[in-house]
CSV table of C-alpha atoms in Angstrom, one decimal:
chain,number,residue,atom,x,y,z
A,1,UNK,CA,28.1,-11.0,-21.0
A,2,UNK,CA,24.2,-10.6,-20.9
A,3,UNK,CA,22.8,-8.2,-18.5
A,4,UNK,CA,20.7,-10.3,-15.7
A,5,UNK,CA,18.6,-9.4,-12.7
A,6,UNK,CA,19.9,-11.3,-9.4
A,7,UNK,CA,19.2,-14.8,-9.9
A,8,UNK,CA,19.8,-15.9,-6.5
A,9,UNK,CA,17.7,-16.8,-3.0
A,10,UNK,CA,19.9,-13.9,-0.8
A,11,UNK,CA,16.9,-11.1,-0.1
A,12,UNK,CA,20.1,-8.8,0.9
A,13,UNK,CA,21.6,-9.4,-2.4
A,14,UNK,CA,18.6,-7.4,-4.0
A,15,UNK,CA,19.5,-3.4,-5.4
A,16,UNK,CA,15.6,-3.5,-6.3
A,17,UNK,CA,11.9,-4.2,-5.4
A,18,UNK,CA,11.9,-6.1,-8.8
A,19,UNK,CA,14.6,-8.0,-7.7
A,20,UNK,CA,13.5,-8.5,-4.4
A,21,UNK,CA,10.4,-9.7,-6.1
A,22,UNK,CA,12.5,-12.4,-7.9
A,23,UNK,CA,13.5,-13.7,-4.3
A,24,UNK,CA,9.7,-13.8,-3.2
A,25,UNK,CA,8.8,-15.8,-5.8
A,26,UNK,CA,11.0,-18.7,-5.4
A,27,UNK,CA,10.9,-18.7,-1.7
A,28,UNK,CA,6.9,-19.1,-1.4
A,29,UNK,CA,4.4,-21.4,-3.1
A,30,UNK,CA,3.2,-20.4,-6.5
A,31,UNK,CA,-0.5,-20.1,-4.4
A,32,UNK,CA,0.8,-17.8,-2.2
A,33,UNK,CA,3.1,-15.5,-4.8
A,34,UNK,CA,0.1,-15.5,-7.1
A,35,UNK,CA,-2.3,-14.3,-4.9
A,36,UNK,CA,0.1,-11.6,-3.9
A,37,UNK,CA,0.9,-10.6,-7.5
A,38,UNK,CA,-2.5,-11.2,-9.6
A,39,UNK,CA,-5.3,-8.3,-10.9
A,40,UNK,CA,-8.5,-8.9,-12.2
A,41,UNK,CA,-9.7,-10.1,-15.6
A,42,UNK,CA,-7.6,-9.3,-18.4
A,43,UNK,CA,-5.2,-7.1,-15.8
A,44,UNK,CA,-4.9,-4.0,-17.8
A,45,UNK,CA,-5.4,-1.9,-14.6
A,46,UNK,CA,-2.7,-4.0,-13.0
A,47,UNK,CA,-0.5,-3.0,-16.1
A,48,UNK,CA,-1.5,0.9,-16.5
A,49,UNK,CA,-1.0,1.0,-12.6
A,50,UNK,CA,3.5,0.4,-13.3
A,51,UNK,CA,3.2,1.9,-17.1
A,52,UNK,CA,2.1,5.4,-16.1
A,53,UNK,CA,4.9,6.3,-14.3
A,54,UNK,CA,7.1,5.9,-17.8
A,55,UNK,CA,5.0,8.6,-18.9
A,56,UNK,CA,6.4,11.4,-16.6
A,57,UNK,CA,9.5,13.0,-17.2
A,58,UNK,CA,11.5,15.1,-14.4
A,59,UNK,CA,12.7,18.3,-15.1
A,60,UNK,CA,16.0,18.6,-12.9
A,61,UNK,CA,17.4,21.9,-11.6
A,62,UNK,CA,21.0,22.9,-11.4
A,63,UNK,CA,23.7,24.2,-9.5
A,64,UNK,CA,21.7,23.9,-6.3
A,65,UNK,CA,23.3,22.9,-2.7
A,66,UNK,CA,22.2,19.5,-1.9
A,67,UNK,CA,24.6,18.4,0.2
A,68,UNK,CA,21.9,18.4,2.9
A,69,UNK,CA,18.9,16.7,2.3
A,70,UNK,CA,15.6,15.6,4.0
A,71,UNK,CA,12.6,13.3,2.7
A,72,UNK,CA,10.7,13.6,6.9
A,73,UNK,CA,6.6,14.3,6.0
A,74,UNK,CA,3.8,15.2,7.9
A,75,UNK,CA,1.1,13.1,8.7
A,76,UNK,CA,-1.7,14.1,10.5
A,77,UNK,CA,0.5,15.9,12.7
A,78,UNK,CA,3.7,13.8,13.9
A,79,UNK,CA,6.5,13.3,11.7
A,80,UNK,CA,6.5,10.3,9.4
A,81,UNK,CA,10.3,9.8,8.3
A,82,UNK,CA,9.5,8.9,4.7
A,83,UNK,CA,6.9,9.6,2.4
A,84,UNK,CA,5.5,6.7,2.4
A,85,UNK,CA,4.0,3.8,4.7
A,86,UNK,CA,2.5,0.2,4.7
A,87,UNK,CA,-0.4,0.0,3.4
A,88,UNK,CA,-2.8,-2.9,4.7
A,89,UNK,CA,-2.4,-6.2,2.6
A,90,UNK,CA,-4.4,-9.8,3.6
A,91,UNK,CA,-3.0,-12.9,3.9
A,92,UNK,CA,0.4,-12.1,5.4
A,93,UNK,CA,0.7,-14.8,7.5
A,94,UNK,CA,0.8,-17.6,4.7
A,95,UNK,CA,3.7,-15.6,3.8
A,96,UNK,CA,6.4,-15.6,7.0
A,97,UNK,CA,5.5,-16.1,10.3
A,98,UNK,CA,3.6,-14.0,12.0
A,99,UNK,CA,3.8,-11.6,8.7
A,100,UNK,CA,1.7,-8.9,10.1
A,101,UNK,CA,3.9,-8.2,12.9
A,102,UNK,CA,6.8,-8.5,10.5
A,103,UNK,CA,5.4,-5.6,8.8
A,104,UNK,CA,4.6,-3.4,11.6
A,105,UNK,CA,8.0,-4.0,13.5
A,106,UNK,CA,10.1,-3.2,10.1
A,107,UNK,CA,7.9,0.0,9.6
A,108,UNK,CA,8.2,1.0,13.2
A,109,UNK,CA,11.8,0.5,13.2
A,110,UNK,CA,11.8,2.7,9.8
A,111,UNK,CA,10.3,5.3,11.6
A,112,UNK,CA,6.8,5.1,9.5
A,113,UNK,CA,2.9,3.8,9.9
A,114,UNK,CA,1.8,0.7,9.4
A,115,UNK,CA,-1.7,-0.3,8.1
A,116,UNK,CA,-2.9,-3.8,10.0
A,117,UNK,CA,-5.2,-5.8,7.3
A,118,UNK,CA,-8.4,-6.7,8.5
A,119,UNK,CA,-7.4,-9.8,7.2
A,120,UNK,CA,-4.6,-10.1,9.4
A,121,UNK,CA,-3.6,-13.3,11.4
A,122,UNK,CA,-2.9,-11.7,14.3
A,123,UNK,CA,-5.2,-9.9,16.7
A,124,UNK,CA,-5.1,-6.2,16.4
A,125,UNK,CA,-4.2,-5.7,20.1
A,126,UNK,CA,-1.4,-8.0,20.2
A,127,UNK,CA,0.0,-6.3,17.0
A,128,UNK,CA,-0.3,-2.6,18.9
A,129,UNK,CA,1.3,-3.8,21.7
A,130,UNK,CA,4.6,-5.5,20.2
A,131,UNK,CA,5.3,-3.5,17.3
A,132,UNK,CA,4.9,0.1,18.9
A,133,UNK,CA,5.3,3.0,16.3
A,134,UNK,CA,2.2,4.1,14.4
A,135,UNK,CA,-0.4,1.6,13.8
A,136,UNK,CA,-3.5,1.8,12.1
A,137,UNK,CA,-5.9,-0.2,11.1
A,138,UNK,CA,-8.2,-0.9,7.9
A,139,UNK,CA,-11.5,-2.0,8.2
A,140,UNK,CA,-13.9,-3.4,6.1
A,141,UNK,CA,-17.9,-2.6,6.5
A,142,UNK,CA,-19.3,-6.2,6.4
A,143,UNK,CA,-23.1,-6.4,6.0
A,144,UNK,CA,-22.8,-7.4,10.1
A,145,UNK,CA,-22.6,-3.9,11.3
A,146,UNK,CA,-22.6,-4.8,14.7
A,147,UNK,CA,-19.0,-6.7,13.7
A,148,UNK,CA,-17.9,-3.5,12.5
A,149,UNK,CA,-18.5,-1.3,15.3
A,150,UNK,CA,-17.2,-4.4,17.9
A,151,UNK,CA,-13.8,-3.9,15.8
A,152,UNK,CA,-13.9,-0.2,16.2
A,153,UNK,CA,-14.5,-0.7,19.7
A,154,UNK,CA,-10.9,-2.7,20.0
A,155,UNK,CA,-9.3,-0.3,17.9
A,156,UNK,CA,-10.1,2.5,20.3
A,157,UNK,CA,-9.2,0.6,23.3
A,158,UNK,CA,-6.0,-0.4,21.6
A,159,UNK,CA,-5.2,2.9,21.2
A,160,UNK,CA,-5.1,2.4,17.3
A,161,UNK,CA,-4.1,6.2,15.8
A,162,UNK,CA,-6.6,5.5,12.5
A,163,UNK,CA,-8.6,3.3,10.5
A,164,UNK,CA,-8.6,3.0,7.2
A,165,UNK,CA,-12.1,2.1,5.6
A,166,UNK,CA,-11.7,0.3,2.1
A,167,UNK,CA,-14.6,1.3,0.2
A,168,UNK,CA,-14.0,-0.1,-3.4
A,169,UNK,CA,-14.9,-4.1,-2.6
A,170,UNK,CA,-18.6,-4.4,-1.9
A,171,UNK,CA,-18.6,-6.7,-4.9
A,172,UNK,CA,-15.9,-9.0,-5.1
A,173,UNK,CA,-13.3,-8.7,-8.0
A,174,UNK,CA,-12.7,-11.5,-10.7
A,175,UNK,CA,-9.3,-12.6,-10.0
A,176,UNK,CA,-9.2,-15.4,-12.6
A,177,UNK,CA,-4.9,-16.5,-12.1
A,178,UNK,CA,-5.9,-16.5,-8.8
A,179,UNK,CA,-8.7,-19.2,-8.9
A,180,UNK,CA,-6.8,-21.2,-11.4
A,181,UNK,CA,-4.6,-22.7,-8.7
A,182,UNK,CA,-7.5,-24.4,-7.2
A,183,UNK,CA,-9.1,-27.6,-8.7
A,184,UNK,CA,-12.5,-26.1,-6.4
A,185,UNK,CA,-12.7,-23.7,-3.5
A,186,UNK,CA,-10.1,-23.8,-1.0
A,187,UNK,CA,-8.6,-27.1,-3.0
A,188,UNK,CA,-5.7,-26.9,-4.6
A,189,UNK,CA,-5.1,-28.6,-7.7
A,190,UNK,CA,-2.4,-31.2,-8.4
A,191,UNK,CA,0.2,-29.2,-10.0
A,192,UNK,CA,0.1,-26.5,-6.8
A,193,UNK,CA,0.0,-29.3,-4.1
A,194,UNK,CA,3.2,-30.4,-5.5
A,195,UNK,CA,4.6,-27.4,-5.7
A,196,UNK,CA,4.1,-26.9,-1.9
A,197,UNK,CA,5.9,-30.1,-1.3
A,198,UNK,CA,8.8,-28.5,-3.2
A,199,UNK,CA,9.2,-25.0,-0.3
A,200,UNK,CA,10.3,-26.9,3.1
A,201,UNK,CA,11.7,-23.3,4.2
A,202,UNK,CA,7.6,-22.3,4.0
A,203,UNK,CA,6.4,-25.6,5.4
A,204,UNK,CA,8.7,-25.2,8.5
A,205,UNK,CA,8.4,-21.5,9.0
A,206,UNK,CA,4.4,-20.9,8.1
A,207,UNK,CA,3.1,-24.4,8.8
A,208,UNK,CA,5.1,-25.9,11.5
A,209,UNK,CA,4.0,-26.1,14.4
A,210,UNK,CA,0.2,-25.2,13.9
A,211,UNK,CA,-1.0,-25.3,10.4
A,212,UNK,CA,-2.6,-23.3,8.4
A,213,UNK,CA,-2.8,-19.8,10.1
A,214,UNK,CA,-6.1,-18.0,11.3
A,215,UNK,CA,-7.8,-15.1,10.9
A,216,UNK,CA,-7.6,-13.6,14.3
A,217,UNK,CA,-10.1,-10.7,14.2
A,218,UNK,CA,-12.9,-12.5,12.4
A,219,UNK,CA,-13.7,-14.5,14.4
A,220,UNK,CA,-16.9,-13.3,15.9
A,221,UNK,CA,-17.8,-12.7,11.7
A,222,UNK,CA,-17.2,-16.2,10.5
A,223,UNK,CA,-19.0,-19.6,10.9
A,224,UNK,CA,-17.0,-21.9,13.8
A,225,UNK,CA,-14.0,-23.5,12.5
A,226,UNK,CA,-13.9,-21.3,9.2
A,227,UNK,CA,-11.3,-19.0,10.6
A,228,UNK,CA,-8.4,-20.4,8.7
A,229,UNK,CA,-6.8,-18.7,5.7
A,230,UNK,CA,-8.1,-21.5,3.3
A,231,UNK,CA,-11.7,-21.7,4.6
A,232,UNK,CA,-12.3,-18.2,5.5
A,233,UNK,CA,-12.5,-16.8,1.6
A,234,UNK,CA,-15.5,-17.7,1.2
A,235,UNK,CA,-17.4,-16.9,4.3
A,236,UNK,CA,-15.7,-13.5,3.9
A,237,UNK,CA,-17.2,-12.7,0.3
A,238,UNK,CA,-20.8,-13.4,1.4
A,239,UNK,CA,-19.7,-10.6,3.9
A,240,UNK,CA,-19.0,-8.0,1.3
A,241,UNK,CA,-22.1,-5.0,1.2
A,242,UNK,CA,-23.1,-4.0,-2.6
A,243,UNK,CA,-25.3,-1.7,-0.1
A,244,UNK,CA,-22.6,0.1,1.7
A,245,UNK,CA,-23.0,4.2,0.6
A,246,UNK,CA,-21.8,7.4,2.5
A,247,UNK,CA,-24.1,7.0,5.1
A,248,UNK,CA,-22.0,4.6,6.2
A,249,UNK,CA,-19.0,6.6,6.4
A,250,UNK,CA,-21.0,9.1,8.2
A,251,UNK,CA,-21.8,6.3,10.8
A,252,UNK,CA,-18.1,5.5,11.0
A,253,UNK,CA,-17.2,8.9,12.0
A,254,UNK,CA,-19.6,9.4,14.9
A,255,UNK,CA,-18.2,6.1,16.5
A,256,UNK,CA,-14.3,6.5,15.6
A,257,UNK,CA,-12.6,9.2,17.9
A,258,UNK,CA,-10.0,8.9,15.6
A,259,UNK,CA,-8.3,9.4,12.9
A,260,UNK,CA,-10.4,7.9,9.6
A,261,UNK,CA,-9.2,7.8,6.2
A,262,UNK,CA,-11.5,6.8,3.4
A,263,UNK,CA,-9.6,4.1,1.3
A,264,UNK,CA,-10.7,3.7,-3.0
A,265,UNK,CA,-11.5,7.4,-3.5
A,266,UNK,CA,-10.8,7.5,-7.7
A,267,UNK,CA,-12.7,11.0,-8.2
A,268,UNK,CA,-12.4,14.7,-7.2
A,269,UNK,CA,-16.6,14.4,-6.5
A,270,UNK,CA,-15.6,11.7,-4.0
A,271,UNK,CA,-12.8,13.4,-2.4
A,272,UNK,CA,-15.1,16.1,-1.8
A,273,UNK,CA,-18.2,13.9,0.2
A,274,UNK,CA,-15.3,12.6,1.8
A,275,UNK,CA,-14.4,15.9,3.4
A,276,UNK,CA,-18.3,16.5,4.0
A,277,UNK,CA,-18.7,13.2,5.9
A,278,UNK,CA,-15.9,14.0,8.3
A,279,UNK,CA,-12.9,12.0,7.0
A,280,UNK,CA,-9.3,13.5,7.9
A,281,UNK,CA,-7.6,11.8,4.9
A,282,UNK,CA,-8.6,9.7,1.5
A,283,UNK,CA,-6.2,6.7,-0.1
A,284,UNK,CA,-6.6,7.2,-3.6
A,285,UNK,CA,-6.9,3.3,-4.6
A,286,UNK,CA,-8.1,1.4,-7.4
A,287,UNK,CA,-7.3,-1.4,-4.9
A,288,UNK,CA,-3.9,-2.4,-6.9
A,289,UNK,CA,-5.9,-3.7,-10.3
A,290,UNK,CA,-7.5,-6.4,-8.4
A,291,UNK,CA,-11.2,-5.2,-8.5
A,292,UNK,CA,-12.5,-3.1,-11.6
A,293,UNK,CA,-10.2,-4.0,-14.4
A,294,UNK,CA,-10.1,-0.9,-16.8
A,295,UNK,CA,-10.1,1.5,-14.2
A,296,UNK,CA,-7.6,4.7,-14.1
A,297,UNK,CA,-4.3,4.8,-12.5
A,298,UNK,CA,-4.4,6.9,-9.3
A,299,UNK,CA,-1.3,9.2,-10.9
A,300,UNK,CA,-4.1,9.8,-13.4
A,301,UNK,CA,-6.6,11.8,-10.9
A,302,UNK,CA,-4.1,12.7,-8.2
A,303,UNK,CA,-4.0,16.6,-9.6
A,304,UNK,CA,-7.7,16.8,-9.8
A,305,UNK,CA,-8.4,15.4,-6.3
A,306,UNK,CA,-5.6,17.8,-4.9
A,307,UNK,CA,-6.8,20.3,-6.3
A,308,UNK,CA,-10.6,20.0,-5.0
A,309,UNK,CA,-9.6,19.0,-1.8
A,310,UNK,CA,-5.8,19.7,-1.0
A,311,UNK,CA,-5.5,21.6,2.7
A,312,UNK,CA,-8.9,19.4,3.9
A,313,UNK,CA,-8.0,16.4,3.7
A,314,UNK,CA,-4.5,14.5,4.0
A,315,UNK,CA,-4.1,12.8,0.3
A,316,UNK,CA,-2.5,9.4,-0.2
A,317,UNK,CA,-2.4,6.9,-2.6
A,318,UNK,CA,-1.6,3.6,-3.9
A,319,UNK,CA,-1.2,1.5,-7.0
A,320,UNK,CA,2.0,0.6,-9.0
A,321,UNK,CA,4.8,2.5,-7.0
A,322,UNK,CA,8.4,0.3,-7.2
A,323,UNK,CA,11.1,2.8,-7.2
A,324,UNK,CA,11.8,6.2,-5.4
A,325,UNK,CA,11.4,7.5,-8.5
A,326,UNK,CA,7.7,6.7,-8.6
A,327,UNK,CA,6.9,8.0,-4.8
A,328,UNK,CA,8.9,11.6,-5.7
A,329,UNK,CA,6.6,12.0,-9.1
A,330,UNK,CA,3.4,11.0,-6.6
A,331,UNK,CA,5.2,14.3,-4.2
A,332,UNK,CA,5.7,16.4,-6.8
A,333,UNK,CA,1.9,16.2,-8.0
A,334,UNK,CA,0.6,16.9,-4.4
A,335,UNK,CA,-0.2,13.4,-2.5
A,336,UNK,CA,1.0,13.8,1.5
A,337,UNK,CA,2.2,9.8,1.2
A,338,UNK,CA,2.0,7.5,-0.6
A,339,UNK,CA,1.3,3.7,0.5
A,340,UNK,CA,3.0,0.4,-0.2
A,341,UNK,CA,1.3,-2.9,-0.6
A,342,UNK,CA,3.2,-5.3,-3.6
A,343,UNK,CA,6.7,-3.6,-2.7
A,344,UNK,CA,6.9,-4.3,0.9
A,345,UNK,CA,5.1,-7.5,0.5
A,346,UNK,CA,7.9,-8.9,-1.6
A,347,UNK,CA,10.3,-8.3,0.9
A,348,UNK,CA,8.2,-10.0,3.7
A,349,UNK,CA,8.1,-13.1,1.2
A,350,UNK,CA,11.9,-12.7,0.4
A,351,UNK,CA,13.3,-12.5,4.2
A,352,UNK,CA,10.7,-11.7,6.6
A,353,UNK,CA,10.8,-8.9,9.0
A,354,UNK,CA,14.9,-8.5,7.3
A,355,UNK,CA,13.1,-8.8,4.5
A,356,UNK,CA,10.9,-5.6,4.8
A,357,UNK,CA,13.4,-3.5,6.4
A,358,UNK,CA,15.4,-4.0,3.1
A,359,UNK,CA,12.9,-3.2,1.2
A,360,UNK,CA,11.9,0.0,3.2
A,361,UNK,CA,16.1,0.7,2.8
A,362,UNK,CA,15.7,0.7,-0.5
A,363,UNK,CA,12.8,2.7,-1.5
A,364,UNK,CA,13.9,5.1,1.5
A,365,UNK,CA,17.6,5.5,-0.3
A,366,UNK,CA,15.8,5.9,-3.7
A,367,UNK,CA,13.9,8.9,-2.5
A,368,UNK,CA,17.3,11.0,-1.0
A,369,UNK,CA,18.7,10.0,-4.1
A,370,UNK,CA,15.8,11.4,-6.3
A,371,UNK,CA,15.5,14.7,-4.5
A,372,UNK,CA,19.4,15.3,-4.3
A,373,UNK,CA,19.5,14.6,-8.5
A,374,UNK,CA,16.0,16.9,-9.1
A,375,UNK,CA,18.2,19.6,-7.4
A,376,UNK,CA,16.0,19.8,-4.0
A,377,UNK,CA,17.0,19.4,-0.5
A,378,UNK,CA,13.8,18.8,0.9
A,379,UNK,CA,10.7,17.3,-0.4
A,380,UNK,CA,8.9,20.5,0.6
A,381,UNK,CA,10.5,22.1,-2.3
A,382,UNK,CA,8.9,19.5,-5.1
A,383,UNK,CA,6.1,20.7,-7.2
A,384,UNK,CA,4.7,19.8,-10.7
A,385,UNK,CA,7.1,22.6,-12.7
A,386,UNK,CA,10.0,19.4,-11.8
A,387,UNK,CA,7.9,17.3,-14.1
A,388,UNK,CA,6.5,16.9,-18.0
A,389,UNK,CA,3.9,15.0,-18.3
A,390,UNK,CA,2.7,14.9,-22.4
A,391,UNK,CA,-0.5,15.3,-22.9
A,392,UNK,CA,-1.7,16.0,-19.0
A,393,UNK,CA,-2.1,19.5,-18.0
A,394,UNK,CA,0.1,20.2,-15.1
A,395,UNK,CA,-1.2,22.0,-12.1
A,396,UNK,CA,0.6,25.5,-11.4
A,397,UNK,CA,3.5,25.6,-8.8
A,398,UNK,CA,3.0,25.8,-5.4
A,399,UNK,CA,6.4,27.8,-4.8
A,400,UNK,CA,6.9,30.9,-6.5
A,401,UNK,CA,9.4,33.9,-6.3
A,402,UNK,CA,13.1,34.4,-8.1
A,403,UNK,CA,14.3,30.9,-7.2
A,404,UNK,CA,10.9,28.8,-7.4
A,405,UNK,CA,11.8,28.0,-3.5
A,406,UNK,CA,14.8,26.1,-4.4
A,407,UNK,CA,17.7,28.4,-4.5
A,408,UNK,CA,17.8,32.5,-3.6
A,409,UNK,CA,19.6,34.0,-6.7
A,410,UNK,CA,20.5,37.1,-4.6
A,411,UNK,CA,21.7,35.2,-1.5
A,412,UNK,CA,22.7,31.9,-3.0
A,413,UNK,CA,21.2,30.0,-0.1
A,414,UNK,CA,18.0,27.6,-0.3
A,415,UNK,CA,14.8,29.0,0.6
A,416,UNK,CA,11.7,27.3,2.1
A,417,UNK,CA,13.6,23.9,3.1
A,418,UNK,CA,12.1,24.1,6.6
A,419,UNK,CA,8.5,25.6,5.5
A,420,UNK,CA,6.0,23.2,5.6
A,421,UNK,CA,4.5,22.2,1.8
A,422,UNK,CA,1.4,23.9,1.1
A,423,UNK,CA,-0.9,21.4,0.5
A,424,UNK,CA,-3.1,22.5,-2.3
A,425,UNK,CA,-1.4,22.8,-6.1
């Protein structure tokens, strides 16, 4: 019999993100799956973004005790119970109802932050108030400033932990798959139109009662009545600051009590202004292959950036990560979290806020199952001696002594399982 991914509709019935995936894509318009799901020009960034992962080996240990295991991180201070969050992705709302707070509720519930989209269809404050847990909050710096520092203003009085500025978009990116759904701007052509007509689960959960949903905190930045998803895109994109420089960041920080993390870092010299310019943490980002095509993977500078800046700043990053597998080699390389934008985004398309959770579940019992195989009982024990990675040199190991801070040769009992992970490899 030939080997098959889950054909079916049943988002529970997934084992996989990939499958989960499969579930997305028939439940929502091909519009609304390929805007999720496309990169830019010839999408070899996309590509490079899932490939580089099959380029680095593990290097188990043995005859360790892993009966107990624990994959809880640090962030910023509080406890995060995986290592990884949502990271802040548009449009959600043309995928379930209310998709935002779909989002934030399952990563609450998981016991993890969520990062609201500037793009969300939901105000910010209504988000905070009915999802609880950890909320943050991206924001983009439009060329009206005064915008900017009105959002940062409701952010602080909704008593938003972070923000999240996304720095790699002052020039839009060329998302040709994308645009070939349209017959011109905001119209779609014949062959999506009817494809609409064929989702009435999407019709009657995202469009019935009231239409096409709205941005809900642009709307002091757009023109009157160009709030919606479909006529907001391009309002939005004469927005976007080819200007925008660290200066800016610098700006940021004297307004924002909080915490801010600088989101599209790609380079150890930017990691490093970073720091200088008062950020508490950077999102490594090459914004999912959907702006420079060509660029890096973020696997690809992680080392380099930990290295320069690793005990300053908190280091995350996105970009390509489907399995446990993926997030433990991101660990084991030095990155605090890492965030989720396609994986959890599938599930939210698949089954909604159900959707998500699974999804979280999945990725969540990836990781124990990871650790517990590498021979660790805690994620504070990964460094880079559990990988190979040909052709990449590979940063020294944070934990030394007789048992590399897995297992006491003398004692036979695990050492270092409650210390906290040094931060810099």
């Amino acid at each position: 019999m030939k080997r098959r991914l889950y054909q079916g509709t049943d988002f529970r019935r997934a084992q996989n993100i990939d499958e989960l995936r499969a579930v997305a894509r028939r439940r929502v318009p091909n519009f609304c799956f390929e805007y999720v799901e496309g990169g830019s020009d010839d999408e070899v960034t996309l590509r490079r973004n899932r490939s580089v992962f099959e380029e680095i080996g593990f290097v188990p240990r043995t005859l360790v005790d892993v009966s107990a295991r624990g994959q809880t991180v640090d962030l910023f201070g509080k406890p995060s119970a995986a290592p990884f969050l949502i990271g802040p992705t548009g449009f959600s709302g043309l995928l379930a109802k209310e998709g935002d707070l779909a989002l934030a509720r399952a990563a609450a519930a998981a016991g993890i932050p969520f990062v609201l989209s500037n793009a969300s269809t939901l105000r910010l404050e209504e988000v905070a108030e009915r999802a609880g847990g950890r909320v943050w909050m991206q924001l983009y710096l439009y060329r009206t400033r005064a915008f900017a520092a009105k959002l940062v203003e409701r952010a602080k009085a909704a008593g938003l932990e972070a923000l999240v500025v996304t720095t790699d978009s002052a020039i839009f990116g060329n998302r040709e798959w994308d645009r070939r759904n349209y017959a011109r701007p905001l119209k779609l052509n014949l062959r999506n139109t009817l494809d609409v007509a064929l989702h009435p689960r999407w019709i009657l959960d995202v469009l019935v009662p009231d239409g096409v949903p709205r941005f809900a905190n642009l709307g002091d930045l757009l023109p009157p009545g160009r709030d919606s998803v479909r006529g907001a895109a391009s309002a939005i994109a004469k927005e976007l600051d080819p200007s925008l420089s660290w200066t800016d960041i610098r700006w940021l920080r004297d307004m924002w009590p909080g915490k801010l993390i600088v989101k599209g870092v790609m380079t150890a010299e930017d990691a490093a202004l970073a720091a200088e310019c008062g950020a508490d943490g950077i999102v490594l980002s090459n914004h999912g292959g959907r702006q420079l095509d060509g660029a890096v993977s973020t696997m690809e500078v992680l080392p380099e950036v930990v290295s320069e800046v690793g005990g300053r700043l908190t280091v995350m990053l996105d970009g390509g990560f489907r399995r446990g597998s993926d997030i433990v080699k991101a660990r084991a390389l030095g990155a605090d979290a890492v965030l989720l934008g396609r994986a959890t985004t599938y599930g939210l398309a698949a089954g909604g806020e159900a959707g998500v959770a699974h999804a979280i579940d999945i990725l969540k019992t990836e990781v124990d199952r990871v650790v517990g195989l590498l021979g660790c009982a805690d994620l504070s024990q990964l460094d880079a001696s559990f990988l190979r990675w040909p052709g990449h040199p590979m940063p020294p190991a944070r934990n030394t002594g007789p048992g590399r801070g897995i297992l006491s040769p003398v004692a036979g009992l695990a050492t270092n399982s409650n210390q906290k992970r040094e931060a810099q490899i």
